[in-house]
PDB file of C-alpha atoms in Angstrom:
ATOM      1  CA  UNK W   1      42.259  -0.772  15.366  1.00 59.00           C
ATOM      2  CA  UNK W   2      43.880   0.999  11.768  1.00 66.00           C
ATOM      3  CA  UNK W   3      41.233   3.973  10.666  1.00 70.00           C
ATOM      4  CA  UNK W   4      41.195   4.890   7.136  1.00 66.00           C
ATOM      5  CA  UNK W   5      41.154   8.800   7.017  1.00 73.00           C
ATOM      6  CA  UNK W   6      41.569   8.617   3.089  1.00 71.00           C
ATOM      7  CA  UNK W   7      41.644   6.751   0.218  1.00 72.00           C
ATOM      8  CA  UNK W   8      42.434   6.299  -3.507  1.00 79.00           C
ATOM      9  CA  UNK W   9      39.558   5.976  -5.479  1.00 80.00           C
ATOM     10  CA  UNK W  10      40.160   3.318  -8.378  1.00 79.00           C
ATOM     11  CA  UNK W  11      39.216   3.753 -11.723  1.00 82.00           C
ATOM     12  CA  UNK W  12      37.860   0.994 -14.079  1.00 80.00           C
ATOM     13  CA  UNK W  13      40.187   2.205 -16.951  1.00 83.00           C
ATOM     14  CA  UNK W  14      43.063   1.713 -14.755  1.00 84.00           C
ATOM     15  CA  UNK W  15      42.254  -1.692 -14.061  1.00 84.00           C
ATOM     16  CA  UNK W  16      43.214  -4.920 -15.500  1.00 86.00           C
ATOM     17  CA  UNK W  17      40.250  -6.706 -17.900  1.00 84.00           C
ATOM     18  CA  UNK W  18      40.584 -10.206 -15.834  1.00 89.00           C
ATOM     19  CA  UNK W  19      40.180  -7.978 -12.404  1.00 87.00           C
ATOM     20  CA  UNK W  20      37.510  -6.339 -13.769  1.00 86.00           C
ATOM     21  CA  UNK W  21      34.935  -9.097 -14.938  1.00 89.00           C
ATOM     22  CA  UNK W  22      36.148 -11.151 -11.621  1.00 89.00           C
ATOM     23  CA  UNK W  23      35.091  -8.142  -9.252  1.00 86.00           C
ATOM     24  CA  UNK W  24      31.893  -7.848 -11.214  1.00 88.00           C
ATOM     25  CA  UNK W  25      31.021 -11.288 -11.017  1.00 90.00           C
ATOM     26  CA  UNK W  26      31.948 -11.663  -6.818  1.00 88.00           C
ATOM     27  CA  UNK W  27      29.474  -9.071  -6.513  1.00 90.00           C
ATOM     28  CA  UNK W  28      26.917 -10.143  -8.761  1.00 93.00           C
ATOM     29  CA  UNK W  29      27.340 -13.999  -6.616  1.00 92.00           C
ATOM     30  CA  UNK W  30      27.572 -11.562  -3.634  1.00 92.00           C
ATOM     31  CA  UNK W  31      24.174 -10.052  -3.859  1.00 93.00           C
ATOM     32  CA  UNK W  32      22.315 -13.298  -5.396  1.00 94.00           C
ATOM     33  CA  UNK W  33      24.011 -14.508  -2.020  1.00 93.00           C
ATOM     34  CA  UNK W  34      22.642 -11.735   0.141  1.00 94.00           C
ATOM     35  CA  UNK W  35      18.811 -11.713  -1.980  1.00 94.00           C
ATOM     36  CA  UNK W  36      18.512 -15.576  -0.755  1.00 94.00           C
ATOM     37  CA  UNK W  37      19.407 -15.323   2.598  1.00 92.00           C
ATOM     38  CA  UNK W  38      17.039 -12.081   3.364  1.00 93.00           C
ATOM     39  CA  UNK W  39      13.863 -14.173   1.702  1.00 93.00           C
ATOM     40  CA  UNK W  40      15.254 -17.115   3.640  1.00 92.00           C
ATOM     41  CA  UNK W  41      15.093 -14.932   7.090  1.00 91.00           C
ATOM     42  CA  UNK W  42      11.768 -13.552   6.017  1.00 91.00           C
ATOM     43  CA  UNK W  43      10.103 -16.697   5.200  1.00 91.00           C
ATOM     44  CA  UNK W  44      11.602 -18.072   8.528  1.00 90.00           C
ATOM     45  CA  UNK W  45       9.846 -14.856  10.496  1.00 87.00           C
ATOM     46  CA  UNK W  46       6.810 -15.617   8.842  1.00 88.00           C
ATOM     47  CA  UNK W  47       6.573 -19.260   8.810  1.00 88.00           C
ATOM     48  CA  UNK W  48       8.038 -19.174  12.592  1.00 84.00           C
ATOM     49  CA  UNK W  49       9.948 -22.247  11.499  1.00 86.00           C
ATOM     50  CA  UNK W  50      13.724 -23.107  10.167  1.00 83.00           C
ATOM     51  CA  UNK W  51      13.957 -23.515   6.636  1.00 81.00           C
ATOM     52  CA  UNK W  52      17.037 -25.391   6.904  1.00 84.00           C
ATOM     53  CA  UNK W  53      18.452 -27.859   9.322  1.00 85.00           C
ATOM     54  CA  UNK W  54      22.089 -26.578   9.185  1.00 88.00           C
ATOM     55  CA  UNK W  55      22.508 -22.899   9.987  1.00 88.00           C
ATOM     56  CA  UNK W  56      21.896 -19.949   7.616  1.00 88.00           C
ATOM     57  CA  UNK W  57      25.898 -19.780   7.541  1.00 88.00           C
ATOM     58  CA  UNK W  58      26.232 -22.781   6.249  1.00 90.00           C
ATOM     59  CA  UNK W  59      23.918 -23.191   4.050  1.00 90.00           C
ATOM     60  CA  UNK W  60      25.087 -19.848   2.405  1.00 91.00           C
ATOM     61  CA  UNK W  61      29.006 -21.574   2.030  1.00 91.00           C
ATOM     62  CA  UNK W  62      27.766 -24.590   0.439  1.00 90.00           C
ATOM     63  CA  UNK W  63      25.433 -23.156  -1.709  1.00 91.00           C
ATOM     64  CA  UNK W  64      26.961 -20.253  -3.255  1.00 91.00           C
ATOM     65  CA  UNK W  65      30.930 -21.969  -2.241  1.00 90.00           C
ATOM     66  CA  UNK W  66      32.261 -18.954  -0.944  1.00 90.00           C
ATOM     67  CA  UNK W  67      34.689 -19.089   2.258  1.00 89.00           C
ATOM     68  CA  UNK W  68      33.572 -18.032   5.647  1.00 90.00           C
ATOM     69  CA  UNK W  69      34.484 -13.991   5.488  1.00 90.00           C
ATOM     70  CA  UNK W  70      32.608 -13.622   2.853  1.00 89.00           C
ATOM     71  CA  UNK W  71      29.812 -15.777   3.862  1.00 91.00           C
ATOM     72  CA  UNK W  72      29.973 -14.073   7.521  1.00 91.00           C
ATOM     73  CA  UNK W  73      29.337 -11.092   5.451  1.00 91.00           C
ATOM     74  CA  UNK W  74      26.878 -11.882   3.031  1.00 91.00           C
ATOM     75  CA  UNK W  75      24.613 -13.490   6.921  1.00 92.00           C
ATOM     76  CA  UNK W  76      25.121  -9.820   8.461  1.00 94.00           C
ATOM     77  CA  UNK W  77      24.330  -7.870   5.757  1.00 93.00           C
ATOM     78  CA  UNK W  78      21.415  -9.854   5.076  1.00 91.00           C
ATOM     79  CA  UNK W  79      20.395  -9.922   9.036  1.00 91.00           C
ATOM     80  CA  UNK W  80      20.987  -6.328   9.360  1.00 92.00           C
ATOM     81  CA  UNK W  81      18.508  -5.625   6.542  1.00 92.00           C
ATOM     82  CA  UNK W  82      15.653  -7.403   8.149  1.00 90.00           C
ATOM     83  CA  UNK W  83      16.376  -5.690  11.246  1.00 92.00           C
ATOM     84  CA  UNK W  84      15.831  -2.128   9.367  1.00 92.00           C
ATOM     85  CA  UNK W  85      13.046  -3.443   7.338  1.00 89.00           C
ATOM     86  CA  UNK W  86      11.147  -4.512  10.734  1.00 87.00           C
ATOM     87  CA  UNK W  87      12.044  -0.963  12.274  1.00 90.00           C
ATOM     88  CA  UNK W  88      11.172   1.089   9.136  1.00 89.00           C
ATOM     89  CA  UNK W  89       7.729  -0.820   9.581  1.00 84.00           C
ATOM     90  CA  UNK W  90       7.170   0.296  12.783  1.00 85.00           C
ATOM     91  CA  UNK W  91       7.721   3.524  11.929  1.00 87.00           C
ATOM     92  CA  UNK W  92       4.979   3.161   9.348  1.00 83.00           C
ATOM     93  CA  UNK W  93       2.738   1.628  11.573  1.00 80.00           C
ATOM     94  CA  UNK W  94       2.995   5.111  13.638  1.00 83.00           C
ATOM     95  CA  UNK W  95       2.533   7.181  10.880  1.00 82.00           C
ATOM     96  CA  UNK W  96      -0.256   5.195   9.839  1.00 77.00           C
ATOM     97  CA  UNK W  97      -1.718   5.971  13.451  1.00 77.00           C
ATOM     98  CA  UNK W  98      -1.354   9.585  13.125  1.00 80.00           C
ATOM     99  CA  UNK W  99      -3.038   9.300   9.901  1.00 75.00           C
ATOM    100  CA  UNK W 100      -5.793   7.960  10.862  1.00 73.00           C
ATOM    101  CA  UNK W 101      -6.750  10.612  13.658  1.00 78.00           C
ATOM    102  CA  UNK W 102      -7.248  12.727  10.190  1.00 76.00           C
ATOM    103  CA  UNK W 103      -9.950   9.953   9.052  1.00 79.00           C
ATOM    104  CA  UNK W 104     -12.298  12.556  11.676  1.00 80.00           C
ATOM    105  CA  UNK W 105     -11.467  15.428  10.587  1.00 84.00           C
ATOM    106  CA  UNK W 106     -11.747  14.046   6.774  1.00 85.00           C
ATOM    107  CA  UNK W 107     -15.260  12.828   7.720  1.00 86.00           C
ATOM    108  CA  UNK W 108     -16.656  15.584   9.146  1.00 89.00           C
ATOM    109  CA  UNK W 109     -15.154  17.933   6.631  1.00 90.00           C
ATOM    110  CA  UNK W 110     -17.346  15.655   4.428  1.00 90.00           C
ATOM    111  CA  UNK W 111     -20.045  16.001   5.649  1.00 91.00           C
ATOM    112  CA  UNK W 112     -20.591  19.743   6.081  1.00 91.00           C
ATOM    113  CA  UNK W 113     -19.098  19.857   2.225  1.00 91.00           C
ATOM    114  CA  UNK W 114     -22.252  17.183   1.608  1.00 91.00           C
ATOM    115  CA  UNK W 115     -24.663  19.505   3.684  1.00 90.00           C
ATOM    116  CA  UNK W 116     -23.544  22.347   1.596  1.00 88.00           C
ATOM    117  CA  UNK W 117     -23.647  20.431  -1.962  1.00 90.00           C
ATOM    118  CA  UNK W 118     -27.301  19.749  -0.690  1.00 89.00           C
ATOM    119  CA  UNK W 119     -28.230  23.480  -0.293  1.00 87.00           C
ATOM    120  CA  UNK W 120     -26.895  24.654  -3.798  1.00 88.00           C
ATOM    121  CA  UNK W 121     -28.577  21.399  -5.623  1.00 89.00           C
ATOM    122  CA  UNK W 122     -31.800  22.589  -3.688  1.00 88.00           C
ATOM    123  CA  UNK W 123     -31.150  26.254  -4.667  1.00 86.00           C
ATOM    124  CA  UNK W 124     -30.635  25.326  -8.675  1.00 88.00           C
ATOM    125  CA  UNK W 125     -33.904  23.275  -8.374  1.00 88.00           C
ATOM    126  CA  UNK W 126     -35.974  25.892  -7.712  1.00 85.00           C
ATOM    127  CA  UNK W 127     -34.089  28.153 -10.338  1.00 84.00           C
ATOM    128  CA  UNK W 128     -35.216  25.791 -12.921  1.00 84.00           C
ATOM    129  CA  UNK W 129     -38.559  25.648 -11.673  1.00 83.00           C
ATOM    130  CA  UNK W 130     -38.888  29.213 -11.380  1.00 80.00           C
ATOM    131  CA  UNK W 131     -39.391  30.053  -8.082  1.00 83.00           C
ATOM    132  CA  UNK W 132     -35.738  31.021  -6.556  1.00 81.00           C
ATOM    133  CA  UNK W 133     -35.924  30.084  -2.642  1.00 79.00           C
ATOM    134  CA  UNK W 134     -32.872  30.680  -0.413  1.00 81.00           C
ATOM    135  CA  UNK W 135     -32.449  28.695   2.808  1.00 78.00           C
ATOM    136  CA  UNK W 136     -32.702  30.879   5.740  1.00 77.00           C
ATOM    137  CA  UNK W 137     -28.927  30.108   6.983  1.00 71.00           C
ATOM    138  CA  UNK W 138     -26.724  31.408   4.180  1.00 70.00           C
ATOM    139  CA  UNK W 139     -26.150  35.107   3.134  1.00 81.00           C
ATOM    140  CA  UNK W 140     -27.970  34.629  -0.836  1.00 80.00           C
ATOM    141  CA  UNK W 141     -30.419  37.448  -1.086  1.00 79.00           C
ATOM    142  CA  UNK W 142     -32.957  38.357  -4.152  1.00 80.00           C
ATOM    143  CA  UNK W 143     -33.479  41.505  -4.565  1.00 80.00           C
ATOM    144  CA  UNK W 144     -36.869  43.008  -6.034  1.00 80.00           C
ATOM    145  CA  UNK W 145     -35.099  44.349  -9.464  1.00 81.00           C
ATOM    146  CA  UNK W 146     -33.932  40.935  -9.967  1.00 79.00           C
ATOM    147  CA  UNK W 147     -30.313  41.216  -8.499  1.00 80.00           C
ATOM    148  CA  UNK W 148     -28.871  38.648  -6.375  1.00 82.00           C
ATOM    149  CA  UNK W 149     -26.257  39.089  -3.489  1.00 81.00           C
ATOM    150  CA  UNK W 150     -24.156  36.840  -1.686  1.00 82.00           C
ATOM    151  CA  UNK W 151     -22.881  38.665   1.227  1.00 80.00           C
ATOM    152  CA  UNK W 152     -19.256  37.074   2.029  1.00 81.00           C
ATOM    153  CA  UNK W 153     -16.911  38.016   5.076  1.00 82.00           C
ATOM    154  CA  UNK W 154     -14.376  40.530   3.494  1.00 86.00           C
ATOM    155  CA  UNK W 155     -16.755  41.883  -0.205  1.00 84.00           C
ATOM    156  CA  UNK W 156     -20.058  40.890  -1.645  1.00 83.00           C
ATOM    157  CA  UNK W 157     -20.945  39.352  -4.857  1.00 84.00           C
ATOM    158  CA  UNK W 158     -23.470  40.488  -7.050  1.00 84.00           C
ATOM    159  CA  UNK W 159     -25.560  39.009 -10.112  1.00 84.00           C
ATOM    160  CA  UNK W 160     -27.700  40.934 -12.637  1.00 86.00           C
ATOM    161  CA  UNK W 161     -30.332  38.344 -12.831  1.00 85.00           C
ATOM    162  CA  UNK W 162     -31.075  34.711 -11.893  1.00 83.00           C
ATOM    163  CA  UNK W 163     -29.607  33.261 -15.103  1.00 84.00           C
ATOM    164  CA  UNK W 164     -26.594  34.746 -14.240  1.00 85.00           C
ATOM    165  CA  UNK W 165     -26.565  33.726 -10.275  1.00 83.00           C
ATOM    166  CA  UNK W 166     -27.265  29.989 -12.009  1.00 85.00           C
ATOM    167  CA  UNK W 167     -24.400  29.148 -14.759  1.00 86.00           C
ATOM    168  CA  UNK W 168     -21.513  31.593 -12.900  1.00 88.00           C
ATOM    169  CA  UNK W 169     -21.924  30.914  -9.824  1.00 87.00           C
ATOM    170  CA  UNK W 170     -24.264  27.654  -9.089  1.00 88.00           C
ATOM    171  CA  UNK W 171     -23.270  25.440 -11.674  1.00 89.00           C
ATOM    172  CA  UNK W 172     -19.535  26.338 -11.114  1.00 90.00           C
ATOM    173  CA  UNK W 173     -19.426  26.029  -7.527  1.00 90.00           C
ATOM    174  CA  UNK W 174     -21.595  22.701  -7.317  1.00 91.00           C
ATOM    175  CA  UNK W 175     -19.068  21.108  -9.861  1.00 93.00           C
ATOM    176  CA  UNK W 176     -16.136  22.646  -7.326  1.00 93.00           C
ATOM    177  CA  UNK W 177     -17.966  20.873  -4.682  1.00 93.00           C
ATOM    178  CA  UNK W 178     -18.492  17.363  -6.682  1.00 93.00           C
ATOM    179  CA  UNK W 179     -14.726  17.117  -7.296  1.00 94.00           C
ATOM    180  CA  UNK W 180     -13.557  17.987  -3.460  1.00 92.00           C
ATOM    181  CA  UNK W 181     -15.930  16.227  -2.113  1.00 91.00           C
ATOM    182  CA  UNK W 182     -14.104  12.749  -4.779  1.00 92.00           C
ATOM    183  CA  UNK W 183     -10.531  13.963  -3.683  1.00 93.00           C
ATOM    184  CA  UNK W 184     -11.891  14.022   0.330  1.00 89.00           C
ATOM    185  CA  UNK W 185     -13.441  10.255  -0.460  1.00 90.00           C
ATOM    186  CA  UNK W 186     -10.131   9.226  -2.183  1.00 91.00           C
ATOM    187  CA  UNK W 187      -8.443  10.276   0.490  1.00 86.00           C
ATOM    188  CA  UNK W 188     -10.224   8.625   3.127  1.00 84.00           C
ATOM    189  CA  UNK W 189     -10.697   5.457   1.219  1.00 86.00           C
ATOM    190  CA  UNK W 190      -6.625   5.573   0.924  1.00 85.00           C
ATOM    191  CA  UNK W 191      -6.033   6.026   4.933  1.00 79.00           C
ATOM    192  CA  UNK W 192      -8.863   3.145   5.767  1.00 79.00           C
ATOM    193  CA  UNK W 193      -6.830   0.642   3.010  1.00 82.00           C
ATOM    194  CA  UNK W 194      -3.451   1.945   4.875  1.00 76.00           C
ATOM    195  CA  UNK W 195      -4.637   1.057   8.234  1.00 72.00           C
ATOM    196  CA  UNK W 196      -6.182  -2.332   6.899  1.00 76.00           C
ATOM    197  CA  UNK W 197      -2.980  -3.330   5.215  1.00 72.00           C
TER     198      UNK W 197
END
């Protein structure tokens, strides 16, 4: 069997007009050619019946009159397509899979974010009613000169008054939490559509 280690690459200047519009219109014919049989094989896969009585071959000759290399060609291509298309989405299929073992983690991630949304509505309640409460569980402290602390792991963060404590900090992180919590929901809603499709 001849191996081609090289070869000359052919410009369209160099070419003759006729040669030209005749190799533009084989493969124009060729892929029309190779679009019908590929619905034709997927219509056949999914309708688990022949479309044709003659074979796929045959039907490509007399419909498109091309000769049998080309035809031959046109069937393979087509066939060999499928057969990637079918693999590829298998492949998705196991991606999908792996996915969806992150629809836990995604849910419970949402729901401590919810728990946590909870606390800081509850906390901003009772700084508009006037009486600050804390929950027992998180690290917010009040102070008796009107300072409030939030002890985190590596520094602390400190407020001057209430007020203060309630637009920089409250209302920011609350509308921090509002829009992670939508991107978490978008997400999941994506990965449950995946795995239904």
């Amino acid at each position: 069997m001849k191996k081609a280690y090289f070869s000359k690459r052919i410009w369209k200047k160099k070419i003759n007009g006729l040669t030209l519009v005749e190799i533009a219109s084989l493969s124009e014919l060729f892929n029309r050619a190779k679009r019908f049989v590929f619905q034709t094989l997927v219509r056949q896969k999914r309708w688990k019946r022949e479309l044709h009585k003659e074979s796929i071959h045959l039907v490509v000759k007399k419909k498109f009159g091309v000769n049998d290399y080309v035809a031959n060609s046109i069937v393979r291509e087509s066939q060999a397509l499928l057969k990637a298309q079918s693999e590829l989405n298998k492949l998705y299929i196991k991606q999908t899979d792996e996915k969806i073992k992150k629809i836990k983690k995604i849910k419970k991630k949402l729901k401590t974010e919810r728990s946590f949304l909870t606390t800081l509505r509850k906390i901003k309640e009772s700084c508009i009613n006037g009486n600050v409460h804390f929950p027992k569980n998180r690290k917010y402290t009040l102070h008796p000169s009107g300072l409030v602390s939030l002890a985190l792991q590596n520094h602390s963060l400190v407020w001057m008054n209430i007020y203060l404590f309630e637009h920089q900090y409250l209302d920011v992180a609350i509308k921090r939490l509002k829009a992670k919590i939508g991107h978490l929901e978008h997400r999941l809603f994506r990965l449950e559509e995946k795995k239904r499709s």
